[in-house]
Coordinates of N, CA and C in Angstrom, one line a residue:
X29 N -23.9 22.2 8.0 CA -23.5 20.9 8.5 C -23.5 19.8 7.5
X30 N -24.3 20.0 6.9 CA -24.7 19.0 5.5 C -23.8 18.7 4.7
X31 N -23.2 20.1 4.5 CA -21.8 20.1 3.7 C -20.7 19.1 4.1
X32 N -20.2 19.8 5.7 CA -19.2 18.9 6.3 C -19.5 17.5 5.6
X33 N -20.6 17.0 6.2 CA -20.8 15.5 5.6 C -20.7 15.0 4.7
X34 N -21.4 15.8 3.4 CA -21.3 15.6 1.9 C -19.5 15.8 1.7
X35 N -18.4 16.2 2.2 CA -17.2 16.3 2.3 C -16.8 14.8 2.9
X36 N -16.9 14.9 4.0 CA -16.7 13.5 4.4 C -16.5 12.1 3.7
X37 N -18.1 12.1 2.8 CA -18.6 11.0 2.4 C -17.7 11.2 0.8
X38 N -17.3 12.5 0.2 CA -16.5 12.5 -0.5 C -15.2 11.8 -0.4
X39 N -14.4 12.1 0.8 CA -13.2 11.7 1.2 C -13.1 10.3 1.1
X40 N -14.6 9.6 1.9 CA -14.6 8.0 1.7 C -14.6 7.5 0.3
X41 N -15.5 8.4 -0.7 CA -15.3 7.6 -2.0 C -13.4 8.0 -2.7
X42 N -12.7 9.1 -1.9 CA -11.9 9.0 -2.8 C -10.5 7.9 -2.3
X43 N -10.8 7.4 -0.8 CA -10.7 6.1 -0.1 C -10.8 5.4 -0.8
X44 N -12.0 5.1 -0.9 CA -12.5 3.4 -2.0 C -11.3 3.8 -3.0
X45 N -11.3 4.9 -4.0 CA -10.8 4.9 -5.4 C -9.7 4.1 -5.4
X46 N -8.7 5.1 -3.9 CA -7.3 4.7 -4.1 C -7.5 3.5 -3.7
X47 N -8.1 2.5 -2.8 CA -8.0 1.5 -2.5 C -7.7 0.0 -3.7
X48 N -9.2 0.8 -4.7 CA -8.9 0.0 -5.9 C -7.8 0.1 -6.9
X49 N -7.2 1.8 -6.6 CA -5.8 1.7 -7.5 C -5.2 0.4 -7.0
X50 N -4.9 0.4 -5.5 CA -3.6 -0.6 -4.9 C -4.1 -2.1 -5.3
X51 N -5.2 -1.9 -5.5 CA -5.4 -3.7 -5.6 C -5.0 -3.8 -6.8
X52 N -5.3 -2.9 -7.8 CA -4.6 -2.9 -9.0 C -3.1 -3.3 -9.3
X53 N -2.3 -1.9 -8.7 CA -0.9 -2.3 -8.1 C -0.6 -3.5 -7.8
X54 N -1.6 -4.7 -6.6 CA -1.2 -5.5 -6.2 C -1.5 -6.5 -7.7
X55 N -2.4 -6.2 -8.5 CA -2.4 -7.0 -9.9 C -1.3 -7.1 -10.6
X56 N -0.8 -5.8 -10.5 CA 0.8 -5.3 -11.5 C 1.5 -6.5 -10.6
X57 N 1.9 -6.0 -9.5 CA 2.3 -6.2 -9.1 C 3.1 -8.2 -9.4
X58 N 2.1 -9.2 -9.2 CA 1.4 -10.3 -9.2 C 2.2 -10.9 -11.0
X59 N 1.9 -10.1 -11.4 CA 2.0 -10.1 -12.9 C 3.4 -10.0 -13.3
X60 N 4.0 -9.2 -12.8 CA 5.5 -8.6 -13.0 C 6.3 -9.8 -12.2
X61 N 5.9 -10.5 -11.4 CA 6.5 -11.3 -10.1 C 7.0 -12.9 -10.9
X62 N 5.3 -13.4 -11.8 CA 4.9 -13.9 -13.0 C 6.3 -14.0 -13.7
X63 N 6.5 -13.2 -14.6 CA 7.5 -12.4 -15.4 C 9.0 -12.4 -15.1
X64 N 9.2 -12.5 -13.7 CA 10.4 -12.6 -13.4 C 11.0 -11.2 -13.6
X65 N 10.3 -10.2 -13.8 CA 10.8 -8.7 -14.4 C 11.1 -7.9 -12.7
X66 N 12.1 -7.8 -12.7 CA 12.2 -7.2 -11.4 C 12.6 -5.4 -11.7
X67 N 12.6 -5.3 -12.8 CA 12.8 -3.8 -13.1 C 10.8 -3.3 -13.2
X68 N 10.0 -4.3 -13.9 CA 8.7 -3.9 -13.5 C 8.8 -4.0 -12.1
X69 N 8.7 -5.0 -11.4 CA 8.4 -4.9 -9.6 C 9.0 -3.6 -9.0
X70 N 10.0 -3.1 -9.3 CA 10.6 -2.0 -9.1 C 9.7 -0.8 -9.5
X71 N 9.2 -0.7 -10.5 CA 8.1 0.2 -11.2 C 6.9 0.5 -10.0
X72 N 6.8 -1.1 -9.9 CA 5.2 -0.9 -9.1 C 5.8 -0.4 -7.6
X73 N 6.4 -0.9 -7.0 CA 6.7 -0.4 -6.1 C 7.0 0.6 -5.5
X74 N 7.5 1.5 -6.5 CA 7.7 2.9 -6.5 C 6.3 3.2 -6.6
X75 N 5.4 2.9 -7.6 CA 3.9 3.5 -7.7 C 2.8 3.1 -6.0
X76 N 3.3 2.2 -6.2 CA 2.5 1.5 -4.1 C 3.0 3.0 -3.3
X77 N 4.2 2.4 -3.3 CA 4.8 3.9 -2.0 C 4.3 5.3 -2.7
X78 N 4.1 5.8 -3.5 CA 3.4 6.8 -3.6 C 2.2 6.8 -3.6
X79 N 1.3 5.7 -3.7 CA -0.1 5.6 -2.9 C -0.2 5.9 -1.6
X80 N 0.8 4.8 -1.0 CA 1.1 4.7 0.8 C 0.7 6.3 1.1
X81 N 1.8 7.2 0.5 CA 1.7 8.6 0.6 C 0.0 9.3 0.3
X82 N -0.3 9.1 -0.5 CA -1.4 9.4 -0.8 C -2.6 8.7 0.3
X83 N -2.3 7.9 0.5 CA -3.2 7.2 1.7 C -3.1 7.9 3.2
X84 N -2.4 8.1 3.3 CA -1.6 8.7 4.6 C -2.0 9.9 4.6
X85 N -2.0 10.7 3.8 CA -2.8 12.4 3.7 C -4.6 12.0 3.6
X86 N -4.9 11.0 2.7 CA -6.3 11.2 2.8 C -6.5 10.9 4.4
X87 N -5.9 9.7 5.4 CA -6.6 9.6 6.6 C -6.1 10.5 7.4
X88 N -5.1 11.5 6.8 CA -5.0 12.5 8.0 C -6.2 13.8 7.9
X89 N -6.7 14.3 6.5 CA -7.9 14.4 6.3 C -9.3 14.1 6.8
X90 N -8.7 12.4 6.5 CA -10.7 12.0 6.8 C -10.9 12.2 8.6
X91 N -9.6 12.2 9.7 CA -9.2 12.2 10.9 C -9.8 13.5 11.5
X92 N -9.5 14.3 11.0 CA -9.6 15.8 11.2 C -11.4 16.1 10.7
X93 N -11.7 15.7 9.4 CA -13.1 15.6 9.4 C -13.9 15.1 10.1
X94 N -13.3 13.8 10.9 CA -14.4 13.1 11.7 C -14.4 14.0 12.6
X95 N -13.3 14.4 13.6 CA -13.4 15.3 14.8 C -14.4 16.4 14.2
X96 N -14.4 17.1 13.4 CA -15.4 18.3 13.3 C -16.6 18.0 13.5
X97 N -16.7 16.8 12.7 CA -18.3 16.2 12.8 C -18.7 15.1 13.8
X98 N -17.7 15.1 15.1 CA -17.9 14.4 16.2 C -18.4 12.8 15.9
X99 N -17.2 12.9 15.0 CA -17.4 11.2 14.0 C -15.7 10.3 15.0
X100 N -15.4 11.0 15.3 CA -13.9 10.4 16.6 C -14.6 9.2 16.7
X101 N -13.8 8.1 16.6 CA -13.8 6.5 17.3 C -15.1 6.0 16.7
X102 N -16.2 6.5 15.7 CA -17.1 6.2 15.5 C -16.9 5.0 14.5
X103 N -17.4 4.0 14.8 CA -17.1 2.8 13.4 C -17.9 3.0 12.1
X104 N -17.0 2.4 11.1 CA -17.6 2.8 9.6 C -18.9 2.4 9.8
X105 N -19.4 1.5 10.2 CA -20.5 0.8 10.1 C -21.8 1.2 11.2
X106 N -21.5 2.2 12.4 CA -22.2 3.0 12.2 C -22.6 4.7 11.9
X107 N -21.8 4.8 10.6 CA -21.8 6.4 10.0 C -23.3 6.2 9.7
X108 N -23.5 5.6 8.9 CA -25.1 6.0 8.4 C -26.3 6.6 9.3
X109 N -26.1 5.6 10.6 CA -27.3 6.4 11.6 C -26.2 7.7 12.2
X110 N -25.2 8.2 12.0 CA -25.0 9.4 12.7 C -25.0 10.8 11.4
X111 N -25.4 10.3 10.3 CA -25.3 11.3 9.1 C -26.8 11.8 9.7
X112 N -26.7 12.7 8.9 CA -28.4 13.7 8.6 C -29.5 12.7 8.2
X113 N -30.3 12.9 7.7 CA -31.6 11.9 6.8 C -31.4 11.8 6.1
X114 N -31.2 12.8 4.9 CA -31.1 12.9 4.2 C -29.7 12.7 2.9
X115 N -28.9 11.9 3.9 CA -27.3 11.5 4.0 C -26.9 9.9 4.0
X116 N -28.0 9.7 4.9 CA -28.1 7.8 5.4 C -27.7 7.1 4.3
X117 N -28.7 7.5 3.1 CA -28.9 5.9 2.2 C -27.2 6.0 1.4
X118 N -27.0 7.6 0.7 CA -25.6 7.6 0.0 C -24.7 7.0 1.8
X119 N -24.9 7.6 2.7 CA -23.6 7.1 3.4 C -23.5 5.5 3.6
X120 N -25.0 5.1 3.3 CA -24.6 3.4 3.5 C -24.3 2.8 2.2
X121 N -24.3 3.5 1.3 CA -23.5 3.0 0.0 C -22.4 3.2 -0.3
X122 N -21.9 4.4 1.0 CA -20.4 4.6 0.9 C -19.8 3.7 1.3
X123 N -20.0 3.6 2.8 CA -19.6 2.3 3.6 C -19.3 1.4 2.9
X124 N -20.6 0.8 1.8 CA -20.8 -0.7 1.4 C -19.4 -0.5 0.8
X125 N -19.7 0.7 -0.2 CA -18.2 0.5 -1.4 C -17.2 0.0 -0.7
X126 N -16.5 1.4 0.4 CA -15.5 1.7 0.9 C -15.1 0.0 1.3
X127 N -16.0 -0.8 2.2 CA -15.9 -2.4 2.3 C -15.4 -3.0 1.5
X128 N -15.8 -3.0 0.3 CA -15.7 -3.9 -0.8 C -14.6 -3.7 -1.4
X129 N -14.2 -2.2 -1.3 CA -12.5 -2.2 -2.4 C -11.5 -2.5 -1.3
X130 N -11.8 -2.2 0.0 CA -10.9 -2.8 1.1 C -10.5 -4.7 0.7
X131 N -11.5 -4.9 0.7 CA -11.8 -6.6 0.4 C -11.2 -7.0 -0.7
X132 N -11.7 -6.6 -1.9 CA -10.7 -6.6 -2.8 C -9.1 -6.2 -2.8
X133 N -8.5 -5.3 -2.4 CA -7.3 -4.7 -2.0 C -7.0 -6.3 -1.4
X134 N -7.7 -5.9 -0.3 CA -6.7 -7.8 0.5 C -6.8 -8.6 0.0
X135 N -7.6 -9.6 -1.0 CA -7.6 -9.9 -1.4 C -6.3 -10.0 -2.9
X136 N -6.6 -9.0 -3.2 CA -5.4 -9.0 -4.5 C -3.8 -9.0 -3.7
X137 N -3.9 -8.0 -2.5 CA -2.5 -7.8 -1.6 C -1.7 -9.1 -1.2
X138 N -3.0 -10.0 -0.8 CA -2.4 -11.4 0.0 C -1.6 -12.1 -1.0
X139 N -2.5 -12.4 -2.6 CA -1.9 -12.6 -3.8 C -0.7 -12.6 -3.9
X140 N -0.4 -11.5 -3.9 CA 0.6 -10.8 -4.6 C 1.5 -11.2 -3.6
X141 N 1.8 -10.8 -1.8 CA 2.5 -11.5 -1.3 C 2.9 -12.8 -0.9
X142 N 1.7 -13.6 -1.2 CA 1.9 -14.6 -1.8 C 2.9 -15.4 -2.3
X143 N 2.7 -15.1 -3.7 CA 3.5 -15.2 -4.9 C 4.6 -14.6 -4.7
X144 N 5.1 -13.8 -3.8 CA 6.8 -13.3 -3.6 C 7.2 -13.8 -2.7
X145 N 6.7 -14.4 -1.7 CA 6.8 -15.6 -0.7 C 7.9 -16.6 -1.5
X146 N 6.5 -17.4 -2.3 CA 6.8 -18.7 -3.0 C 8.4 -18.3 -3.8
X147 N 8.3 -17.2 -4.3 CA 9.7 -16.9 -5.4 C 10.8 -16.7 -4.3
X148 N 10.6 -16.0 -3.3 CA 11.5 -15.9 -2.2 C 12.4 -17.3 -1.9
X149 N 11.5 -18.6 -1.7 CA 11.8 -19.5 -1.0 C 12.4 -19.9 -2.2
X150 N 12.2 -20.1 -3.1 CA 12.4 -20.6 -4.5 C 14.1 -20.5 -4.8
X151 N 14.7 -19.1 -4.4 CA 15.4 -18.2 -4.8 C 16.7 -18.8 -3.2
X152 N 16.3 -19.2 -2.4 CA 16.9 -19.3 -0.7 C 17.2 -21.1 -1.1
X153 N 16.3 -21.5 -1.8 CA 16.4 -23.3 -2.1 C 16.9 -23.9 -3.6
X154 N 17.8 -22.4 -4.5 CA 18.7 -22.2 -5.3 C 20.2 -22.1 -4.7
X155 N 19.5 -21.0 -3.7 CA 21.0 -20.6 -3.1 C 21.7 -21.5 -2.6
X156 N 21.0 -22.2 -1.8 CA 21.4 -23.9 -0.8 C 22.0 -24.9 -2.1
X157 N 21.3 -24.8 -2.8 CA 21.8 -25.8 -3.7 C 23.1 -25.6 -4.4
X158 N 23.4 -24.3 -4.7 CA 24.5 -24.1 -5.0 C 25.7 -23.8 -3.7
X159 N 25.4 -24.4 -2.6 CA 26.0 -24.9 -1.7 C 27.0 -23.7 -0.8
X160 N 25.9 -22.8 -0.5 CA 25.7 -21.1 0.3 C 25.0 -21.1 1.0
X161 N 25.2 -20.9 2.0 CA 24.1 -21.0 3.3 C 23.3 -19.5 3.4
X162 N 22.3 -19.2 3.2 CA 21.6 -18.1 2.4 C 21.2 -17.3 3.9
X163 N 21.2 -18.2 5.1 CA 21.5 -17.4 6.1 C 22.1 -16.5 6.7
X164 N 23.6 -17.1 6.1 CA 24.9 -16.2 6.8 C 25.0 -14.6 6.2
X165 N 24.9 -13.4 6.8 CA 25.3 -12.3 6.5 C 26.1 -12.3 5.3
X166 N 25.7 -11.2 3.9 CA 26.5 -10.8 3.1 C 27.0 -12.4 1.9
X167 N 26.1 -13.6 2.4 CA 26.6 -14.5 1.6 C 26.4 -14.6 0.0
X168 N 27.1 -14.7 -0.6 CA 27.0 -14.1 -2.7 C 28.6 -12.8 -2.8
X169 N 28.4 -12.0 -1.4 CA 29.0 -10.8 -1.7 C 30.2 -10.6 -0.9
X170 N 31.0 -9.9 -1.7 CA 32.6 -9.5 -0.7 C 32.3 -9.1 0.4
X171 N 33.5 -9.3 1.2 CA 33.2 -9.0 3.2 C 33.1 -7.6 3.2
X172 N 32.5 -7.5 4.1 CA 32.7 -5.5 4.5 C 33.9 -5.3 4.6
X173 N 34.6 -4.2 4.4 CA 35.7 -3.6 4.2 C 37.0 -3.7 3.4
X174 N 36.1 -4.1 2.1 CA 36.7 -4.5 0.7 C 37.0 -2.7 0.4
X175 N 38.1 -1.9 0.1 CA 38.2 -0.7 -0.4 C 38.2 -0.8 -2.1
X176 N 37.2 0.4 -2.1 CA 36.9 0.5 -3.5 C 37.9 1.0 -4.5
X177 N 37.8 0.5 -5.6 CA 38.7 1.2 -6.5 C 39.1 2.7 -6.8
X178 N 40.4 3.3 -6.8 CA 40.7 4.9 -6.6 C 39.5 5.7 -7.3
X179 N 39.5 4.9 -8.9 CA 38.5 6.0 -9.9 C 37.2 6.1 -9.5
X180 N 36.4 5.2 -7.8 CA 35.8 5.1 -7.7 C 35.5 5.6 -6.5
X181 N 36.6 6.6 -5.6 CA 36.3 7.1 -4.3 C 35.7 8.2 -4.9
X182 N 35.0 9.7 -3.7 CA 35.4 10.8 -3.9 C 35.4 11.5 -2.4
X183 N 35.7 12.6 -3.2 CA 35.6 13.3 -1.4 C 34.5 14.3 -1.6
X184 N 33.8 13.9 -0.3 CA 32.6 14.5 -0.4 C 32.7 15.6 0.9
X185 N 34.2 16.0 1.1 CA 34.2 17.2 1.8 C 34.5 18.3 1.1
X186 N 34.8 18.5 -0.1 CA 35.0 19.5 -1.3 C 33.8 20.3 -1.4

């Protein structure tokens, strides 16, 4: 049963890890926004969504471990008194971690959306100026049902 746990408490630190990749991400992220480089933002974003993924398998994981170890619905913050004895002090240093890179993650996450907020608005109070109502559907771009150029169809029933 020790093991289950010592697994567990594994899964949480590998929680924390990724948690600190994303705040990282959300540093790239922040940075590239900075930059005006939207082929970086594009980068990180691709790298985020394959965290997402990676996040999503670890809690389907840590889900299935809690049920074994009748950890269901139990809050992070009381795992320590439900580990073994000999489990408590590492699981309440897990916890602590697991807390802290969460904290940081939001912290850097808000940032980062933040800052693409501000450029968003920035980019909607260009568009106005140049005298486009940035509300209207499709406004910058040709109407729907512009037909594309011949060299440019194909037939995708071949």
């Amino acid at each position: 049963m020790d093991a289950s746990y010592q697994s567990y408490l594994n899964l949480l630190g590998e929680l924390s890890g990724s948690l600190e990749r994303l705040a990282q991400l959300a540093q790239d992220k922040a940075a590239v926004v900075r930059q005006d480089d939207l082929i970086g933002l594009d980068g990180v974003l691709k790298q985020e969504q394959a965290m997402a993924l990676n996040l999503r398998g670890l809690e389907q994981r840590r889900l299935k471990l809690a049920a074994q170890l009748g950890l269901s619905g139990v809050p992070l913050a009381d795992l320590p008194g439900r580990c073994p004895p000999e489990l408590e002090v590492q699981a309440g240093r897990m916890v602590e971690q697991l807390r802290q890179s969460y904290s940081i993650y939001r912290g850097c996450s808000d940032m980062a959306r933040n800052l693409l907020e501000i450029n968003l608005h920035q980019i909607e109070k260009t568009i106005s100026a140049a005298g486009v109502d940035p509300a209207k559907p499709g406004a910058g771009y040709q109407p729907p049902g512009v037909e594309p150029p011949q060299n440019m169809k194909t037939d995708f029933r071949a």
